[in-house]
Coordinates of N, CA and C in Angstrom, one line a residue:
M10 N 0.8 -1.0 -0.1 CA 0.3 0.3 0.2 C 1.0 1.3 -0.1
R11 N 1.0 2.1 -0.7 CA 0.9 3.4 -1.1 C 0.4 4.9 0.0
A12 N 1.1 5.7 0.2 CA -0.2 6.7 0.6 C 0.9 7.9 0.2
R13 N 0.3 9.0 0.2 CA 1.1 10.5 -0.1 C 0.1 10.9 0.8
V14 N 0.7 11.6 1.4 CA 0.1 13.3 2.5 C 1.3 14.2 2.2
L15 N 0.5 15.3 1.7 CA 0.7 17.2 1.4 C -0.5 17.7 2.4
V16 N 0.3 18.1 2.8 CA -0.3 19.1 3.6 C 0.7 20.7 2.8
A17 N 0.0 21.8 3.7 CA 0.0 22.8 2.4 C -0.4 23.4 3.2
K18 N 0.7 24.7 3.0 CA 0.3 26.7 2.8 C -0.1 26.7 1.9
N19 N 0.2 28.5 1.6 CA 0.5 29.7 0.8 C 1.8 29.5 0.8
T20 N 2.5 29.7 1.6 CA 4.1 29.7 1.9 C 4.6 28.7 1.9
A21 N 4.7 27.6 2.1 CA 5.4 26.3 2.1 C 5.5 25.8 0.5
V22 N 6.7 25.4 1.2 CA 7.7 24.4 0.0 C 7.2 22.8 0.7
L23 N 7.2 22.8 -1.0 CA 7.1 20.9 -0.9 C 7.8 19.8 -1.2
R24 N 8.5 19.6 -1.2 CA 9.8 18.8 -1.1 C 9.3 16.5 -0.8
W25 N 9.4 16.8 -2.2 CA 8.4 14.7 -2.4 C 9.5 14.1 -2.3
F26 N 9.6 12.4 -1.6 CA 10.1 11.6 -1.2 C 9.3 10.4 -1.8
D27 N 10.3 9.3 -1.8 CA 9.7 8.5 -1.9 C 9.5 7.6 -0.8
G28 N 8.9 6.9 0.2 CA 8.7 6.1 1.5 C 7.9 5.8 2.0
I29 N 8.6 4.3 2.4 CA 8.0 3.0 2.4 C 7.2 2.9 3.8
A30 N 6.5 2.4 4.1 CA 6.3 2.0 5.8 C 5.1 0.9 5.6
P31 N 5.2 0.3 6.6 CA 5.1 -0.9 7.5 C 3.5 -0.4 7.7
V32 N 2.6 -0.6 7.1 CA 0.9 -0.5 8.7 C 0.8 -1.7 8.6
E33 N 0.7 -1.3 9.8 CA 0.1 -2.1 11.4 C -1.1 -2.1 11.8
A34 N -1.6 -2.9 12.6 CA -3.5 -2.7 13.6 C -2.6 -2.2 14.5
L35 N -3.5 -1.2 15.1 CA -2.8 -0.8 16.7 C -2.3 -1.5 18.0
P36 N -1.8 -1.2 18.5 CA -1.4 -2.6 19.8 C -2.4 -2.6 20.9
S37 N -3.0 -3.7 21.2 CA -3.6 -4.3 22.8 C -3.3 -3.2 24.2
Q38 N -4.4 -2.6 24.4 CA -4.4 -2.4 25.2 C -5.4 -3.2 26.5
V39 N -4.3 -2.9 27.3 CA -5.5 -3.6 29.0 C -5.9 -2.3 29.6
L40 N -7.5 -2.0 29.9 CA -8.0 -0.8 30.5 C -8.5 -2.5 32.1
S41 N -8.2 -0.8 32.8 CA -7.6 -1.1 34.2 C -9.6 -0.5 34.9
F42 N -9.8 -0.5 36.5 CA -10.7 -0.6 37.2 C -10.3 0.9 37.8
P43 N -11.2 1.5 37.5 CA -10.4 2.9 38.6 C -10.9 3.4 40.2
A44 N -12.2 2.2 39.8 CA -12.5 1.8 41.8 C -12.6 0.4 42.1
G45 N -12.4 -0.1 43.0 CA -12.7 -0.8 43.5 C -13.7 -2.0 44.0
G46 N -14.3 -3.1 44.3 CA -15.6 -3.7 44.4 C -15.7 -4.7 44.0
K47 N -16.6 -5.6 43.9 CA -17.4 -6.2 43.0 C -17.9 -6.2 41.9
V48 N -17.2 -7.1 40.9 CA -17.0 -6.5 39.1 C -19.4 -6.9 39.1
I49 N -20.0 -6.2 38.7 CA -21.0 -6.0 38.5 C -21.3 -5.9 36.6
R50 N -20.6 -5.8 36.0 CA -20.6 -5.7 34.9 C -19.8 -5.9 34.2
I51 N -19.7 -6.6 32.7 CA -17.7 -6.5 31.9 C -18.3 -7.0 30.3
A52 N -17.5 -6.7 29.9 CA -18.1 -6.7 28.2 C -17.5 -8.2 28.0
S53 N -17.7 -9.0 26.6 CA -17.1 -10.2 26.9 C -16.6 -10.1 25.6
P54 N -15.8 -10.8 25.9 CA -14.6 -11.0 24.1 C -15.4 -10.5 22.6
G55 N -15.0 -10.1 21.9 CA -15.6 -10.2 20.1 C -16.4 -9.0 20.4
S56 N -16.9 -8.1 21.5 CA -18.0 -7.2 21.8 C -17.4 -5.2 20.7
A57 N -18.1 -5.3 20.0 CA -17.8 -4.4 20.0 C -17.7 -3.2 20.2
L58 N -17.0 -2.0 20.8 CA -17.1 -0.7 21.8 C -17.5 0.3 20.9
R59 N -17.7 1.5 21.0 CA -17.8 3.3 21.0 C -17.2 3.5 21.9
P60 N -16.9 5.2 21.6 CA -16.8 5.8 22.8 C -17.5 6.1 23.1
G61 N -17.4 6.2 25.1 CA -18.6 6.0 26.0 C -19.0 5.3 26.1
D62 N -19.0 3.5 25.6 CA -20.2 2.4 26.1 C -19.3 1.9 27.6
V63 N -19.9 1.4 28.9 CA -19.6 1.4 29.4 C -18.6 -0.3 29.6
V64 N -18.1 -0.8 29.3 CA -17.0 -1.7 29.5 C -16.8 -2.0 30.5
A65 N -16.9 -2.3 31.7 CA -16.8 -3.2 32.7 C -16.8 -2.3 34.7
A66 N -18.0 -2.4 35.4 CA -17.8 -1.9 36.4 C -17.9 -2.3 37.4
T67 N -17.6 -2.2 38.8 CA -17.9 -2.4 39.7 C -18.7 -1.8 40.5
D68 N -19.3 -2.6 41.7 CA -20.4 -1.9 42.1 C -21.3 -0.9 43.0
A69 N -19.5 -0.3 43.3 CA -19.3 1.0 43.2 C -20.1 2.7 42.1
A70 N -19.9 1.1 41.4 CA -20.9 2.1 40.1 C -22.4 2.2 40.0
S71 N -22.9 1.1 40.8 CA -23.7 0.8 40.5 C -25.1 1.8 40.6
S72 N -24.7 2.8 41.6 CA -26.0 4.0 41.9 C -25.8 5.1 41.2
L73 N -24.9 5.3 40.4 CA -24.2 5.9 39.1 C -24.8 6.0 38.1
L74 N -24.6 4.5 37.5 CA -24.9 3.7 36.7 C -27.1 3.9 36.5
A75 N -27.4 3.6 37.0 CA -29.2 3.2 37.3 C -29.7 4.6 36.7
D76 N -28.7 6.1 38.3 CA -28.8 7.3 37.8 C -29.2 7.9 36.1
L77 N -27.9 7.0 35.9 CA -27.4 7.2 34.1 C -29.2 7.3 33.2
A78 N -29.0 5.8 34.0 CA -30.2 5.1 33.1 C -31.9 5.9 32.8
R79 N -31.3 6.2 34.3 CA -33.0 7.4 34.3 C -32.9 8.0 33.7
L80 N -32.7 9.3 34.2 CA -32.2 10.3 33.3 C -32.5 10.7 31.8
Q81 N -30.9 9.8 31.4 CA -31.4 8.6 29.6 C -32.7 8.6 29.2
E82 N -33.6 8.1 29.9 CA -35.2 7.7 29.5 C -35.5 9.2 29.8
R83 N -36.0 10.0 30.8 CA -36.1 11.1 31.0 C -35.5 12.0 29.1
L84 N -34.8 11.6 29.1 CA -34.0 12.7 28.2 C -35.5 12.4 27.0
A85 N -35.2 11.4 26.8 CA -35.9 10.0 25.3 C -37.3 10.8 25.4
Y86 N -37.8 10.8 27.1 CA -39.5 11.4 26.5 C -39.5 12.7 26.5
F87 N -37.9 13.3 27.1 CA -39.3 15.1 26.9 C -38.6 15.2 25.6
E88 N -37.6 14.4 25.0 CA -37.8 14.9 23.0 C -39.1 14.7 22.6
Q89 N -39.3 13.5 23.1 CA -40.9 13.5 22.3 C -41.6 14.5 21.8
L90 N -41.7 14.4 23.8 CA -42.8 15.6 24.1 C -42.4 16.8 23.2
A91 N -41.5 16.9 22.8 CA -41.1 17.8 22.2 C -41.4 18.3 20.8
E92 N -40.9 17.2 20.7 CA -41.0 17.3 18.5 C -42.7 17.5 18.7
G93 N -43.6 16.5 19.4 CA -45.2 16.4 19.4 C -45.2 18.8 19.2
I94 N -45.1 19.0 20.4 CA -45.4 19.8 20.5 C -45.3 20.8 19.7
R95 N -43.9 20.4 19.5 CA -43.0 22.1 17.8 C -44.0 21.3 16.7
D96 N -45.0 20.8 16.6 CA -45.1 19.9 15.7 C -47.1 21.0 15.7
T97 N -47.6 20.9 16.8 CA -48.4 21.6 17.5 C -48.3 23.0 16.4
G98 N -47.3 24.0 16.9 CA -47.1 25.2 16.6 C -47.4 26.5 17.4
D99 N -47.6 25.5 18.7 CA -47.1 26.6 19.6 C -46.5 26.9 20.4
E100 N -45.1 27.7 20.1 CA -44.0 29.0 20.0 C -43.6 28.8 22.0
K101 N -44.7 29.5 22.7 CA -44.4 29.6 24.4 C -44.1 27.9 25.0
R102 N -45.5 26.7 24.1 CA -44.7 25.6 24.8 C -43.4 25.0 24.8
A103 N -43.4 25.3 23.4 CA -42.2 24.3 22.4 C -41.1 25.0 22.3
A104 N -40.3 26.6 23.8 CA -39.9 27.5 24.2 C -39.6 26.1 25.3
A105 N -41.0 26.1 26.0 CA -40.8 25.1 27.7 C -39.7 23.6 27.0
A106 N -40.7 22.6 26.4 CA -39.7 21.6 26.4 C -38.2 21.6 25.5
R107 N -38.1 22.3 24.9 CA -36.6 22.4 24.0 C -35.8 22.7 25.1
A108 N -35.9 24.0 26.3 CA -35.6 24.0 28.0 C -35.4 23.2 28.9
R109 N -36.2 21.8 28.8 CA -36.5 20.8 29.0 C -35.5 19.7 28.4
V110 N -35.5 19.2 27.3 CA -34.6 18.7 26.7 C -33.5 19.4 27.3
E111 N -32.8 20.6 26.9 CA -31.5 20.9 27.7 C -30.9 20.7 28.5
L112 N -31.8 20.7 29.5 CA -32.0 20.8 31.0 C -31.3 18.6 30.9
G113 N -32.2 18.5 30.4 CA -32.4 16.6 30.4 C -30.9 16.3 29.8
A114 N -30.9 16.9 28.7 CA -29.1 17.1 28.3 C -27.8 16.5 28.8
G115 N -28.0 18.3 29.6 CA -26.9 18.8 30.5 C -26.7 18.0 31.3
L116 N -27.9 16.9 32.1 CA -28.0 15.8 33.1 C -27.5 14.9 33.2
V117 N -27.7 14.0 31.6 CA -26.9 13.5 31.4 C -25.4 13.3 31.3
G118 N -24.9 13.8 30.3 CA -23.5 14.8 30.1 C -22.8 14.7 31.5
Q119 N -23.8 15.2 33.1 CA -22.8 15.2 33.7 C -23.0 13.7 34.1
A120 N -23.4 13.1 34.3 CA -23.7 11.8 35.3 C -22.2 11.4 33.6
Q121 N -22.7 11.4 32.6 CA -21.3 10.6 31.9 C -19.7 11.4 31.7
A122 N -19.6 12.1 32.6 CA -18.2 12.8 33.2 C -17.9 12.0 34.0
A123 N -18.7 11.8 34.8 CA -19.1 10.9 36.5 C -18.6 9.8 36.1
L124 N -19.1 8.9 35.1 CA -18.6 7.7 35.5 C -17.0 6.7 35.6
P125 N -16.5 7.9 34.3 CA -14.7 7.0 34.3 C -14.5 7.2 35.6
R126 N -14.5 8.0 36.6 CA -13.9 7.9 37.9 C -14.4 6.5 38.1
V127 N -15.1 5.9 38.5 CA -16.0 4.9 38.6 C -16.2 3.8 38.1
A128 N -16.1 3.1 36.9 CA -16.7 2.1 35.8 C -15.3 2.2 34.6
V129 N -14.9 1.7 34.2 CA -14.2 1.2 32.9 C -15.3 2.2 31.6
V130 N -14.4 3.1 31.2 CA -15.4 3.3 30.3 C -14.5 4.3 28.3
A131 N -14.5 3.4 27.8 CA -14.1 3.1 26.2 C -13.5 4.4 26.1
Q132 N -12.8 5.3 25.6 CA -12.7 6.4 24.9 C -12.5 6.1 23.6
A133 N -12.2 5.3 22.7 CA -11.7 4.9 21.6 C -12.9 3.9 21.3
S134 N -13.0 3.4 20.1 CA -13.5 2.5 19.3 C -13.1 1.1 19.1
G135 N -13.3 -0.3 19.0 CA -12.7 -1.2 19.0 C -12.8 -2.1 20.1
Q136 N -12.5 -3.2 20.0 CA -13.2 -4.3 20.2 C -12.2 -5.6 21.0
I137 N -13.2 -5.8 22.2 CA -13.1 -7.2 23.4 C -11.7 -7.9 22.4
E138 N -11.0 -8.3 23.5 CA -9.8 -9.1 22.4 C -10.7 -10.0 23.6
A139 N -10.2 -10.3 25.6 CA -9.9 -10.7 26.6 C -10.4 -10.1 28.0
T140 N -11.8 -11.1 28.4 CA -11.9 -10.9 29.6 C -10.5 -11.3 30.8
L141 N -10.8 -10.0 32.0 CA -9.5 -10.6 33.0 C -10.3 -10.7 33.5
A142 N -11.1 -10.6 33.9 CA -12.1 -9.9 35.4 C -13.1 -11.1 35.1
S143 N -14.0 -11.6 36.0 CA -15.1 -12.0 35.5 C -16.5 -11.7 37.1
L144 N -18.0 -11.2 36.2 CA -18.7 -11.3 36.8 C -18.1 -11.6 38.7
G145 N -18.7 -11.6 39.8 CA -18.7 -11.0 41.2 C -17.6 -11.3 41.2
Q146 N -16.9 -11.6 40.9 CA -14.9 -11.1 41.1 C -15.0 -10.1 41.7
T147 N -14.7 -9.7 43.6 CA -13.3 -8.9 43.9 C -11.8 -8.5 43.6
V148 N -12.4 -6.5 42.7 CA -11.3 -6.5 42.2 C -11.1 -5.2 43.6
R149 N -9.7 -4.7 43.1 CA -9.1 -4.1 43.6 C -9.0 -2.7 42.9
V150 N -8.8 -1.3 43.2 CA -8.6 0.1 42.1 C -7.3 -0.4 40.9
G151 N -7.4 -0.7 39.9 CA -6.0 -0.4 39.0 C -5.9 -2.2 38.4
A152 N -7.4 -3.2 38.8 CA -6.5 -3.7 39.0 C -7.1 -3.9 37.4
P153 N -6.6 -5.2 36.6 CA -6.9 -5.0 34.9 C -8.3 -5.9 34.4
A154 N -9.0 -4.8 33.4 CA -10.6 -5.2 33.7 C -10.4 -6.0 31.7
V155 N -9.5 -5.6 31.0 CA -9.9 -6.2 29.7 C -9.0 -5.6 28.7
R156 N -9.0 -6.7 27.6 CA -7.6 -6.0 27.2 C -8.8 -5.5 25.4
L157 N -8.2 -4.5 25.0 CA -9.1 -3.8 24.4 C -8.7 -3.4 23.2
R158 N -8.5 -3.9 21.7 CA -7.9 -3.8 20.5 C -8.1 -2.9 19.7
P159 N -7.2 -1.7 20.0 CA -8.3 -0.6 19.6 C -8.9 -0.5 17.2
A160 N -10.0 0.1 16.9 CA -10.2 0.1 15.6 C -8.8 1.5 14.9
G161 N -8.6 1.2 14.1 CA -7.6 2.2 13.0 C -5.6 1.0 12.9
W162 N -5.4 2.0 12.2 CA -3.9 1.2 11.6 C -3.4 2.0 11.8
R163 N -1.3 2.2 12.4 CA -0.6 3.0 12.5 C -0.1 2.9 11.3
A164 N 0.9 3.7 10.8 CA 2.1 3.6 10.1 C 3.5 4.4 10.4
V165 N 3.9 3.8 10.3 CA 5.3 4.7 10.7 C 6.3 5.3 9.6
F166 N 6.2 6.3 9.3 CA 7.1 6.7 8.1 C 8.7 7.5 9.2
E167 N 9.7 7.3 8.4 CA 11.3 7.0 7.9 C 11.5 8.6 7.1
L168 N 11.3 9.4 7.8 CA 12.6 10.7 6.6 C 14.3 10.3 6.3
P169 N 14.0 10.9 5.3 CA 16.0 10.7 5.7 C 16.5 12.0 5.9
R170 N 17.8 12.0 6.4 CA 18.5 13.8 7.3 C 18.5 14.6 6.7
T171 N 18.3 14.5 5.5 CA 18.9 15.6 4.0 C 17.6 16.6 4.0
L172 N 16.4 16.0 4.5 CA 15.6 16.7 3.9 C 15.7 18.2 4.8

């Protein structure tokens, strides 16, 4: 595979070179528990992850996970109401409904921001290669939870020193 990379500015001087670089998958990462306790949730091998997905959690995260689920349900309900009110054409009620949606979205955002302190949350897309803990197991802070294979590729180009 050959790739040409070009980033030019109006004042830039461009120099072309031939370069060869091996393209390889990103290395695996081990994700660890940020809080100790009894494991109540862990992703299974082969699971595909998106940023923000909860990979693993201990009982220290149970109340926050329950609150987050409740807040997400309320937000979905408020969004559905706002859509119905918007179709009626009543601007005053539509503005109030939009305000409720914004408030709900803010509360969901706060809960999601607090989640990485007590649960393992995916920071990037990837796939679970292996689980390193099991449900019901008691773990300490920093114990390995899963091995994650990040999505994407890496290439390292070596440039000649004469450039």
